[in-house]
Amino acid sequence: MEVSTAPASPEDYYVIFKKYVEEGYDILNMSISSKISSTYNVASGAAERVRKEYPDCNIYCFDSLRMAGALGLLVIYALQLKKDGKSMDEIIAWLEENKHKVHQMGPIDDLIFVARRGRISMGKAIMGNFAGVKPMGDCSSDGYVSVMTKVKGISKALDITVRYAEKMGTNIEDQYILISHSDRQAYAEKLAGMIENTLHPKKVY
């Protein structure tokens, strides 16, 4: 079965935004990178529609320029800031200032997925899978993922991930680290242990 995703419809966003505005809430909508999904633009259009009906409402659509775990980590920080008593404007300012400081590093386990999206030929994907090649990437400043290196084998890939986090991180002992995976629980737990033992972050999710 081929798995695919699609953004919610403009009407879906409109209904949800309108519901919470009528209940008196401010709304902070956090979207996956607008460079790889139309989600941010769809949400922004729905927010503008609601603003015309409720001029005093407060809706902010945040383009994370990040995806997957990197977006998830920004959500964690936003929630923590809210728990710390920060205002919505303060949370938005923090997110806009720090979104490019959130990194996302890890191996692509199956190159067939990459080939299906036209990034490489199917022949190269098959040979790369056979050889155990793992492309390693990070979010770029323009909202895409750029391949930074390629390694062979999962052990090397996990080691490179930890070394990259150590190189790019600032005050890691005060930072959260989020490990996201696609049904690779054993690898995720191994990486968590490596990170905790080497980098000693504030918390690993």
mmCIF file with all atom_site columns, C-alpha atoms in Angstrom:
data_model
loop_
_atom_site.group_PDB
_atom_site.id
_atom_site.type_symbol
_atom_site.label_atom_id
_atom_site.label_alt_id
_atom_site.label_comp_id
_atom_site.label_asym_id
_atom_site.label_entity_id
_atom_site.label_seq_id
_atom_site.pdbx_PDB_ins_code
_atom_site.Cartn_x
_atom_site.Cartn_y
_atom_site.Cartn_z
_atom_site.occupancy
_atom_site.B_iso_or_equiv
_atom_site.pdbx_formal_charge
_atom_site.auth_seq_id
_atom_site.auth_comp_id
_atom_site.auth_asym_id
_atom_site.auth_atom_id
_atom_site.pdbx_PDB_model_num
ATOM 1   C CA . MET A 1 1   ? 0.000   0.000  0.000   1.00 0.00 ? 1   MET A CA 1
ATOM 2   C CA . GLU A 1 2   ? 1.354   3.422  -0.962  1.00 0.00 ? 2   GLU A CA 1
ATOM 3   C CA . VAL A 1 3   ? 1.161   5.893  1.923   1.00 0.00 ? 3   VAL A CA 1
ATOM 4   C CA . SER A 1 4   ? 0.602   9.546  1.080   1.00 0.00 ? 4   SER A CA 1
ATOM 5   C CA . THR A 1 5   ? -0.408  12.724 2.850   1.00 0.00 ? 5   THR A CA 1
ATOM 6   C CA . ALA A 1 6   ? -2.488  15.768 1.992   1.00 0.00 ? 6   ALA A CA 1
ATOM 7   C CA . PRO A 1 7   ? -3.214  19.027 3.808   1.00 0.00 ? 7   PRO A CA 1
ATOM 8   C CA . ALA A 1 8   ? -6.552  19.691 5.430   1.00 0.00 ? 8   ALA A CA 1
ATOM 9   C CA . SER A 1 9   ? -8.954  21.624 3.225   1.00 0.00 ? 9   SER A CA 1
ATOM 10  C CA . PRO A 1 10  ? -9.488  25.407 3.548   1.00 0.00 ? 10  PRO A CA 1
ATOM 11  C CA . GLU A 1 11  ? -12.971 24.658 4.880   1.00 0.00 ? 11  GLU A CA 1
ATOM 12  C CA . ASP A 1 12  ? -11.559 22.325 7.553   1.00 0.00 ? 12  ASP A CA 1
ATOM 13  C CA . TYR A 1 13  ? -9.248  25.070 8.794   1.00 0.00 ? 13  TYR A CA 1
ATOM 14  C CA . TYR A 1 14  ? -11.986 27.687 8.629   1.00 0.00 ? 14  TYR A CA 1
ATOM 15  C CA . VAL A 1 15  ? -14.385 25.592 10.737  1.00 0.00 ? 15  VAL A CA 1
ATOM 16  C CA . ILE A 1 16  ? -11.770 24.876 13.415  1.00 0.00 ? 16  ILE A CA 1
ATOM 17  C CA . PHE A 1 17  ? -10.444 28.454 13.540  1.00 0.00 ? 17  PHE A CA 1
ATOM 18  C CA . LYS A 1 18  ? -13.947 29.890 13.730  1.00 0.00 ? 18  LYS A CA 1
ATOM 19  C CA . LYS A 1 19  ? -14.940 27.481 16.519  1.00 0.00 ? 19  LYS A CA 1
ATOM 20  C CA . TYR A 1 20  ? -12.066 28.543 18.787  1.00 0.00 ? 20  TYR A CA 1
ATOM 21  C CA . VAL A 1 21  ? -12.387 32.238 17.968  1.00 0.00 ? 21  VAL A CA 1
ATOM 22  C CA . GLU A 1 22  ? -16.063 32.111 18.967  1.00 0.00 ? 22  GLU A CA 1
ATOM 23  C CA . GLU A 1 23  ? -14.990 30.456 22.237  1.00 0.00 ? 23  GLU A CA 1
ATOM 24  C CA . GLY A 1 24  ? -12.666 33.376 22.919  1.00 0.00 ? 24  GLY A CA 1
ATOM 25  C CA . TYR A 1 25  ? -9.306  31.757 22.208  1.00 0.00 ? 25  TYR A CA 1
ATOM 26  C CA . ASP A 1 26  ? -6.251  33.204 20.515  1.00 0.00 ? 26  ASP A CA 1
ATOM 27  C CA . ILE A 1 27  ? -4.909  30.803 17.897  1.00 0.00 ? 27  ILE A CA 1
ATOM 28  C CA . LEU A 1 28  ? -1.323  29.893 17.086  1.00 0.00 ? 28  LEU A CA 1
ATOM 29  C CA . ASN A 1 29  ? -1.248  27.563 14.085  1.00 0.00 ? 29  ASN A CA 1
ATOM 30  C CA . MET A 1 30  ? 2.113   25.848 13.479  1.00 0.00 ? 30  MET A CA 1
ATOM 31  C CA . SER A 1 31  ? 2.646   24.401 10.011  1.00 0.00 ? 31  SER A CA 1
ATOM 32  C CA . ILE A 1 32  ? 5.153   22.142 8.322   1.00 0.00 ? 32  ILE A CA 1
ATOM 33  C CA . SER A 1 33  ? 7.529   23.961 5.935   1.00 0.00 ? 33  SER A CA 1
ATOM 34  C CA . SER A 1 34  ? 5.681   25.857 3.206   1.00 0.00 ? 34  SER A CA 1
ATOM 35  C CA . LYS A 1 35  ? 8.403   24.730 0.777   1.00 0.00 ? 35  LYS A CA 1
ATOM 36  C CA . ILE A 1 36  ? 7.241   21.108 0.891   1.00 0.00 ? 36  ILE A CA 1
ATOM 37  C CA . SER A 1 37  ? 3.544   21.434 1.721   1.00 0.00 ? 37  SER A CA 1
ATOM 38  C CA . SER A 1 38  ? 0.636   23.785 0.992   1.00 0.00 ? 38  SER A CA 1
ATOM 39  C CA . THR A 1 39  ? -0.540  23.474 4.615   1.00 0.00 ? 39  THR A CA 1
ATOM 40  C CA . TYR A 1 40  ? 0.745   26.911 5.675   1.00 0.00 ? 40  TYR A CA 1
ATOM 41  C CA . ASN A 1 41  ? -0.869  28.695 2.715   1.00 0.00 ? 41  ASN A CA 1
ATOM 42  C CA . VAL A 1 42  ? -4.171  26.871 3.223   1.00 0.00 ? 42  VAL A CA 1
ATOM 43  C CA . ALA A 1 43  ? -4.206  27.770 6.920   1.00 0.00 ? 43  ALA A CA 1
ATOM 44  C CA . SER A 1 44  ? -3.305  31.408 6.190   1.00 0.00 ? 44  SER A CA 1
ATOM 45  C CA . GLY A 1 45  ? -6.164  31.720 3.730   1.00 0.00 ? 45  GLY A CA 1
ATOM 46  C CA . ALA A 1 46  ? -8.643  30.306 6.226   1.00 0.00 ? 46  ALA A CA 1
ATOM 47  C CA . ALA A 1 47  ? -7.317  32.601 8.959   1.00 0.00 ? 47  ALA A CA 1
ATOM 48  C CA . GLU A 1 48  ? -7.848  35.645 6.749   1.00 0.00 ? 48  GLU A CA 1
ATOM 49  C CA . ARG A 1 49  ? -11.406 34.525 6.051   1.00 0.00 ? 49  ARG A CA 1
ATOM 50  C CA . VAL A 1 50  ? -12.099 34.299 9.798   1.00 0.00 ? 50  VAL A CA 1
ATOM 51  C CA . ARG A 1 51  ? -10.501 37.722 10.420  1.00 0.00 ? 51  ARG A CA 1
ATOM 52  C CA . LYS A 1 52  ? -12.953 39.328 8.012   1.00 0.00 ? 52  LYS A CA 1
ATOM 53  C CA . GLU A 1 53  ? -15.826 37.993 10.100  1.00 0.00 ? 53  GLU A CA 1
ATOM 54  C CA . TYR A 1 54  ? -14.158 38.640 13.478  1.00 0.00 ? 54  TYR A CA 1
ATOM 55  C CA . PRO A 1 55  ? -11.818 41.648 13.070  1.00 0.00 ? 55  PRO A CA 1
ATOM 56  C CA . ASP A 1 56  ? -10.728 41.535 16.713  1.00 0.00 ? 56  ASP A CA 1
ATOM 57  C CA . CYS A 1 57  ? -9.637  37.893 16.671  1.00 0.00 ? 57  CYS A CA 1
ATOM 58  C CA . ASN A 1 58  ? -6.010  36.933 17.134  1.00 0.00 ? 58  ASN A CA 1
ATOM 59  C CA . ILE A 1 59  ? -4.815  34.195 14.760  1.00 0.00 ? 59  ILE A CA 1
ATOM 60  C CA . TYR A 1 60  ? -1.160  33.698 13.853  1.00 0.00 ? 60  TYR A CA 1
ATOM 61  C CA . CYS A 1 61  ? -0.068  31.193 11.220  1.00 0.00 ? 61  CYS A CA 1
ATOM 62  C CA . PHE A 1 62  ? 3.543   30.142 11.791  1.00 0.00 ? 62  PHE A CA 1
ATOM 63  C CA . ASP A 1 63  ? 5.586   28.768 8.889   1.00 0.00 ? 63  ASP A CA 1
ATOM 64  C CA . SER A 1 64  ? 8.143   26.629 10.706  1.00 0.00 ? 64  SER A CA 1
ATOM 65  C CA . LEU A 1 65  ? 10.263  26.023 7.575   1.00 0.00 ? 65  LEU A CA 1
ATOM 66  C CA . ARG A 1 66  ? 10.853  22.700 9.334   1.00 0.00 ? 66  ARG A CA 1
ATOM 67  C CA . MET A 1 67  ? 9.274   19.265 9.194   1.00 0.00 ? 67  MET A CA 1
ATOM 68  C CA . ALA A 1 68  ? 8.717   16.059 11.168  1.00 0.00 ? 68  ALA A CA 1
ATOM 69  C CA . GLY A 1 69  ? 10.809  15.994 14.345  1.00 0.00 ? 69  GLY A CA 1
ATOM 70  C CA . ALA A 1 70  ? 12.090  19.552 13.938  1.00 0.00 ? 70  ALA A CA 1
ATOM 71  C CA . LEU A 1 71  ? 8.525   20.879 13.839  1.00 0.00 ? 71  LEU A CA 1
ATOM 72  C CA . GLY A 1 72  ? 7.623   18.629 16.757  1.00 0.00 ? 72  GLY A CA 1
ATOM 73  C CA . LEU A 1 73  ? 10.461  20.082 18.806  1.00 0.00 ? 73  LEU A CA 1
ATOM 74  C CA . LEU A 1 74  ? 9.227   23.619 18.126  1.00 0.00 ? 74  LEU A CA 1
ATOM 75  C CA . VAL A 1 75  ? 5.775   22.561 19.329  1.00 0.00 ? 75  VAL A CA 1
ATOM 76  C CA . ILE A 1 76  ? 7.334   21.234 22.549  1.00 0.00 ? 76  ILE A CA 1
ATOM 77  C CA . TYR A 1 77  ? 9.147   24.523 23.148  1.00 0.00 ? 77  TYR A CA 1
ATOM 78  C CA . ALA A 1 78  ? 6.013   26.564 22.404  1.00 0.00 ? 78  ALA A CA 1
ATOM 79  C CA . LEU A 1 79  ? 4.028   24.535 24.941  1.00 0.00 ? 79  LEU A CA 1
ATOM 80  C CA . GLN A 1 80  ? 6.776   24.917 27.547  1.00 0.00 ? 80  GLN A CA 1
ATOM 81  C CA . LEU A 1 81  ? 6.848   28.689 27.011  1.00 0.00 ? 81  LEU A CA 1
ATOM 82  C CA . LYS A 1 82  ? 3.073   28.785 27.487  1.00 0.00 ? 82  LYS A CA 1
ATOM 83  C CA . LYS A 1 83  ? 3.399   26.789 30.716  1.00 0.00 ? 83  LYS A CA 1
ATOM 84  C CA . ASP A 1 84  ? 6.048   29.293 31.821  1.00 0.00 ? 84  ASP A CA 1
ATOM 85  C CA . GLY A 1 85  ? 3.493   32.075 31.490  1.00 0.00 ? 85  GLY A CA 1
ATOM 86  C CA . LYS A 1 86  ? 4.732   33.656 28.263  1.00 0.00 ? 86  LYS A CA 1
ATOM 87  C CA . SER A 1 87  ? 2.234   35.601 26.179  1.00 0.00 ? 87  SER A CA 1
ATOM 88  C CA . MET A 1 88  ? 1.274   34.537 22.677  1.00 0.00 ? 88  MET A CA 1
ATOM 89  C CA . ASP A 1 89  ? 3.316   37.424 21.232  1.00 0.00 ? 89  ASP A CA 1
ATOM 90  C CA . GLU A 1 90  ? 6.344   36.325 23.235  1.00 0.00 ? 90  GLU A CA 1
ATOM 91  C CA . ILE A 1 91  ? 5.947   32.727 22.062  1.00 0.00 ? 91  ILE A CA 1
ATOM 92  C CA . ILE A 1 92  ? 5.621   33.827 18.437  1.00 0.00 ? 92  ILE A CA 1
ATOM 93  C CA . ALA A 1 93  ? 8.706   36.023 18.711  1.00 0.00 ? 93  ALA A CA 1
ATOM 94  C CA . TRP A 1 94  ? 10.700  33.130 20.188  1.00 0.00 ? 94  TRP A CA 1
ATOM 95  C CA . LEU A 1 95  ? 9.569   30.747 17.440  1.00 0.00 ? 95  LEU A CA 1
ATOM 96  C CA . GLU A 1 96  ? 10.418  33.162 14.631  1.00 0.00 ? 96  GLU A CA 1
ATOM 97  C CA . GLU A 1 97  ? 13.822  33.895 16.149  1.00 0.00 ? 97  GLU A CA 1
ATOM 98  C CA . ASN A 1 98  ? 14.748  30.271 16.813  1.00 0.00 ? 98  ASN A CA 1
ATOM 99  C CA . LYS A 1 99  ? 13.182  28.180 14.042  1.00 0.00 ? 99  LYS A CA 1
ATOM 100 C CA . HIS A 1 100 ? 16.399  28.196 12.001  1.00 0.00 ? 100 HIS A CA 1
ATOM 101 C CA . LYS A 1 101 ? 18.342  27.018 15.059  1.00 0.00 ? 101 LYS A CA 1
ATOM 102 C CA . VAL A 1 102 ? 16.423  23.750 15.277  1.00 0.00 ? 102 VAL A CA 1
ATOM 103 C CA . HIS A 1 103 ? 18.299  20.983 13.451  1.00 0.00 ? 103 HIS A CA 1
ATOM 104 C CA . GLN A 1 104 ? 17.066  17.660 12.156  1.00 0.00 ? 104 GLN A CA 1
ATOM 105 C CA . MET A 1 105 ? 19.691  15.017 11.447  1.00 0.00 ? 105 MET A CA 1
ATOM 106 C CA . GLY A 1 106 ? 19.367  11.337 10.712  1.00 0.00 ? 106 GLY A CA 1
ATOM 107 C CA . PRO A 1 107 ? 19.548  8.578  8.094   1.00 0.00 ? 107 PRO A CA 1
ATOM 108 C CA . ILE A 1 108 ? 17.076  7.814  5.338   1.00 0.00 ? 108 ILE A CA 1
ATOM 109 C CA . ASP A 1 109 ? 16.612  4.082  5.757   1.00 0.00 ? 109 ASP A CA 1
ATOM 110 C CA . ASP A 1 110 ? 15.043  3.209  2.403   1.00 0.00 ? 110 ASP A CA 1
ATOM 111 C CA . LEU A 1 111 ? 16.235  4.898  -0.808  1.00 0.00 ? 111 LEU A CA 1
ATOM 112 C CA . ILE A 1 112 ? 13.232  3.547  -2.749  1.00 0.00 ? 112 ILE A CA 1
ATOM 113 C CA . PHE A 1 113 ? 11.191  6.248  -0.988  1.00 0.00 ? 113 PHE A CA 1
ATOM 114 C CA . VAL A 1 114 ? 13.609  8.873  -2.332  1.00 0.00 ? 114 VAL A CA 1
ATOM 115 C CA . ALA A 1 115 ? 13.531  7.426  -5.844  1.00 0.00 ? 115 ALA A CA 1
ATOM 116 C CA . ARG A 1 116 ? 9.729   7.458  -5.976  1.00 0.00 ? 116 ARG A CA 1
ATOM 117 C CA . ARG A 1 117 ? 9.852   11.207 -5.503  1.00 0.00 ? 117 ARG A CA 1
ATOM 118 C CA . GLY A 1 118 ? 12.332  11.716 -8.336  1.00 0.00 ? 118 GLY A CA 1
ATOM 119 C CA . ARG A 1 119 ? 15.375  12.616 -6.243  1.00 0.00 ? 119 ARG A CA 1
ATOM 120 C CA . ILE A 1 120 ? 17.483  9.704  -7.556  1.00 0.00 ? 120 ILE A CA 1
ATOM 121 C CA . SER A 1 121 ? 17.019  6.954  -10.131 1.00 0.00 ? 121 SER A CA 1
ATOM 122 C CA . MET A 1 122 ? 15.426  3.669  -9.085  1.00 0.00 ? 122 MET A CA 1
ATOM 123 C CA . GLY A 1 123 ? 18.619  1.867  -10.119 1.00 0.00 ? 123 GLY A CA 1
ATOM 124 C CA . LYS A 1 124 ? 20.729  3.972  -7.760  1.00 0.00 ? 124 LYS A CA 1
ATOM 125 C CA . ALA A 1 125 ? 18.190  3.437  -4.994  1.00 0.00 ? 125 ALA A CA 1
ATOM 126 C CA . ILE A 1 126 ? 18.295  -0.338 -5.367  1.00 0.00 ? 126 ILE A CA 1
ATOM 127 C CA . MET A 1 127 ? 22.108  -0.403 -5.440  1.00 0.00 ? 127 MET A CA 1
ATOM 128 C CA . GLY A 1 128 ? 22.312  2.014  -2.512  1.00 0.00 ? 128 GLY A CA 1
ATOM 129 C CA . ASN A 1 129 ? 19.953  -0.111 -0.434  1.00 0.00 ? 129 ASN A CA 1
ATOM 130 C CA . PHE A 1 130 ? 21.970  -3.214 -1.291  1.00 0.00 ? 130 PHE A CA 1
ATOM 131 C CA . ALA A 1 131 ? 25.205  -1.470 -0.228  1.00 0.00 ? 131 ALA A CA 1
ATOM 132 C CA . GLY A 1 132 ? 23.664  -0.099 2.970   1.00 0.00 ? 132 GLY A CA 1
ATOM 133 C CA . VAL A 1 133 ? 24.093  3.567  1.977   1.00 0.00 ? 133 VAL A CA 1
ATOM 134 C CA . LYS A 1 134 ? 22.414  6.025  4.366   1.00 0.00 ? 134 LYS A CA 1
ATOM 135 C CA . PRO A 1 135 ? 22.052  9.650  3.180   1.00 0.00 ? 135 PRO A CA 1
ATOM 136 C CA . MET A 1 136 ? 22.197  12.106 6.099   1.00 0.00 ? 136 MET A CA 1
ATOM 137 C CA . GLY A 1 137 ? 20.497  15.493 5.904   1.00 0.00 ? 137 GLY A CA 1
ATOM 138 C CA . ASP A 1 138 ? 19.422  18.574 7.842   1.00 0.00 ? 138 ASP A CA 1
ATOM 139 C CA . CYS A 1 139 ? 16.823  21.303 7.355   1.00 0.00 ? 139 CYS A CA 1
ATOM 140 C CA . SER A 1 140 ? 18.173  24.129 5.210   1.00 0.00 ? 140 SER A CA 1
ATOM 141 C CA . SER A 1 141 ? 17.481  27.805 5.832   1.00 0.00 ? 141 SER A CA 1
ATOM 142 C CA . ASP A 1 142 ? 14.997  27.891 2.938   1.00 0.00 ? 142 ASP A CA 1
ATOM 143 C CA . GLY A 1 143 ? 12.798  25.125 4.348   1.00 0.00 ? 143 GLY A CA 1
ATOM 144 C CA . TYR A 1 144 ? 14.033  22.075 2.490   1.00 0.00 ? 144 TYR A CA 1
ATOM 145 C CA . VAL A 1 145 ? 16.158  19.110 3.613   1.00 0.00 ? 145 VAL A CA 1
ATOM 146 C CA . SER A 1 146 ? 19.666  19.063 2.184   1.00 0.00 ? 146 SER A CA 1
ATOM 147 C CA . VAL A 1 147 ? 21.791  15.908 2.068   1.00 0.00 ? 147 VAL A CA 1
ATOM 148 C CA . MET A 1 148 ? 25.037  16.670 3.875   1.00 0.00 ? 148 MET A CA 1
ATOM 149 C CA . THR A 1 149 ? 26.819  13.321 3.729   1.00 0.00 ? 149 THR A CA 1
ATOM 150 C CA . LYS A 1 150 ? 26.327  9.618  3.017   1.00 0.00 ? 150 LYS A CA 1
ATOM 151 C CA . VAL A 1 151 ? 27.479  6.754  5.210   1.00 0.00 ? 151 VAL A CA 1
ATOM 152 C CA . LYS A 1 152 ? 27.309  2.973  5.120   1.00 0.00 ? 152 LYS A CA 1
ATOM 153 C CA . GLY A 1 153 ? 25.489  1.139  7.867   1.00 0.00 ? 153 GLY A CA 1
ATOM 154 C CA . ILE A 1 154 ? 23.149  2.165  10.647  1.00 0.00 ? 154 ILE A CA 1
ATOM 155 C CA . SER A 1 155 ? 25.840  2.175  13.358  1.00 0.00 ? 155 SER A CA 1
ATOM 156 C CA . LYS A 1 156 ? 27.877  4.751  11.466  1.00 0.00 ? 156 LYS A CA 1
ATOM 157 C CA . ALA A 1 157 ? 24.714  6.766  10.781  1.00 0.00 ? 157 ALA A CA 1
ATOM 158 C CA . LEU A 1 158 ? 23.814  6.921  14.474  1.00 0.00 ? 158 LEU A CA 1
ATOM 159 C CA . ASP A 1 159 ? 27.371  7.911  15.400  1.00 0.00 ? 159 ASP A CA 1
ATOM 160 C CA . ILE A 1 160 ? 27.325  10.719 12.823  1.00 0.00 ? 160 ILE A CA 1
ATOM 161 C CA . THR A 1 161 ? 23.967  11.907 14.202  1.00 0.00 ? 161 THR A CA 1
ATOM 162 C CA . VAL A 1 162 ? 25.392  12.256 17.722  1.00 0.00 ? 162 VAL A CA 1
ATOM 163 C CA . ARG A 1 163 ? 28.544  13.989 16.463  1.00 0.00 ? 163 ARG A CA 1
ATOM 164 C CA . TYR A 1 164 ? 26.473  16.418 14.400  1.00 0.00 ? 164 TYR A CA 1
ATOM 165 C CA . ALA A 1 165 ? 24.253  17.272 17.379  1.00 0.00 ? 165 ALA A CA 1
ATOM 166 C CA . GLU A 1 166 ? 27.381  17.892 19.454  1.00 0.00 ? 166 GLU A CA 1
ATOM 167 C CA . LYS A 1 167 ? 28.841  20.159 16.762  1.00 0.00 ? 167 LYS A CA 1
ATOM 168 C CA . MET A 1 168 ? 25.689  22.186 16.088  1.00 0.00 ? 168 MET A CA 1
ATOM 169 C CA . GLY A 1 169 ? 24.223  22.350 19.588  1.00 0.00 ? 169 GLY A CA 1
ATOM 170 C CA . THR A 1 170 ? 24.615  25.272 21.985  1.00 0.00 ? 170 THR A CA 1
ATOM 171 C CA . ASN A 1 171 ? 24.342  24.683 25.728  1.00 0.00 ? 171 ASN A CA 1
ATOM 172 C CA . ILE A 1 172 ? 23.012  21.189 25.054  1.00 0.00 ? 172 ILE A CA 1
ATOM 173 C CA . GLU A 1 173 ? 22.601  20.514 28.762  1.00 0.00 ? 173 GLU A CA 1
ATOM 174 C CA . ASP A 1 174 ? 19.748  23.063 28.672  1.00 0.00 ? 174 ASP A CA 1
ATOM 175 C CA . GLN A 1 175 ? 18.176  21.757 25.451  1.00 0.00 ? 175 GLN A CA 1
ATOM 176 C CA . TYR A 1 176 ? 15.488  19.242 24.542  1.00 0.00 ? 176 TYR A CA 1
ATOM 177 C CA . ILE A 1 177 ? 16.274  16.578 21.938  1.00 0.00 ? 177 ILE A CA 1
ATOM 178 C CA . LEU A 1 178 ? 13.460  14.805 20.102  1.00 0.00 ? 178 LEU A CA 1
ATOM 179 C CA . ILE A 1 179 ? 14.014  11.436 18.422  1.00 0.00 ? 179 ILE A CA 1
ATOM 180 C CA . SER A 1 180 ? 11.424  10.609 15.777  1.00 0.00 ? 180 SER A CA 1
ATOM 181 C CA . HIS A 1 181 ? 11.423  7.373  13.798  1.00 0.00 ? 181 HIS A CA 1
ATOM 182 C CA . SER A 1 182 ? 9.366   5.361  11.345  1.00 0.00 ? 182 SER A CA 1
ATOM 183 C CA . ASP A 1 183 ? 8.866   2.037  13.118  1.00 0.00 ? 183 ASP A CA 1
ATOM 184 C CA . ARG A 1 184 ? 12.545  1.759  14.128  1.00 0.00 ? 184 ARG A CA 1
ATOM 185 C CA . GLN A 1 185 ? 12.104  1.535  17.900  1.00 0.00 ? 185 GLN A CA 1
ATOM 186 C CA . ALA A 1 186 ? 15.343  -0.358 18.572  1.00 0.00 ? 186 ALA A CA 1
ATOM 187 C CA . TYR A 1 187 ? 17.430  2.170  16.631  1.00 0.00 ? 187 TYR A CA 1
ATOM 188 C CA . ALA A 1 188 ? 15.627  5.060  18.344  1.00 0.00 ? 188 ALA A CA 1
ATOM 189 C CA . GLU A 1 189 ? 16.326  3.645  21.806  1.00 0.00 ? 189 GLU A CA 1
ATOM 190 C CA . LYS A 1 190 ? 19.979  3.025  20.932  1.00 0.00 ? 190 LYS A CA 1
ATOM 191 C CA . LEU A 1 191 ? 20.337  6.599  19.672  1.00 0.00 ? 191 LEU A CA 1
ATOM 192 C CA . ALA A 1 192 ? 18.644  7.967  22.802  1.00 0.00 ? 192 ALA A CA 1
ATOM 193 C CA . GLY A 1 193 ? 21.157  6.140  24.973  1.00 0.00 ? 193 GLY A CA 1
ATOM 194 C CA . MET A 1 194 ? 24.087  7.413  22.911  1.00 0.00 ? 194 MET A CA 1
ATOM 195 C CA . ILE A 1 195 ? 22.817  10.986 23.157  1.00 0.00 ? 195 ILE A CA 1
ATOM 196 C CA . GLU A 1 196 ? 22.144  10.820 26.892  1.00 0.00 ? 196 GLU A CA 1
ATOM 197 C CA . ASN A 1 197 ? 25.556  9.300  27.633  1.00 0.00 ? 197 ASN A CA 1
ATOM 198 C CA . THR A 1 198 ? 27.495  11.647 25.352  1.00 0.00 ? 198 THR A CA 1
ATOM 199 C CA . LEU A 1 199 ? 25.677  14.980 25.315  1.00 0.00 ? 199 LEU A CA 1
ATOM 200 C CA . HIS A 1 200 ? 23.654  14.985 28.577  1.00 0.00 ? 200 HIS A CA 1
ATOM 201 C CA . PRO A 1 201 ? 20.744  17.146 27.291  1.00 0.00 ? 201 PRO A CA 1
ATOM 202 C CA . LYS A 1 202 ? 17.984  18.509 29.520  1.00 0.00 ? 202 LYS A CA 1
ATOM 203 C CA . LYS A 1 203 ? 15.584  15.850 28.217  1.00 0.00 ? 203 LYS A CA 1
ATOM 204 C CA . VAL A 1 204 ? 15.325  13.355 25.370  1.00 0.00 ? 204 VAL A CA 1
ATOM 205 C CA . TYR A 1 205 ? 11.848  12.718 24.002  1.00 0.00 ? 205 TYR A CA 1
#
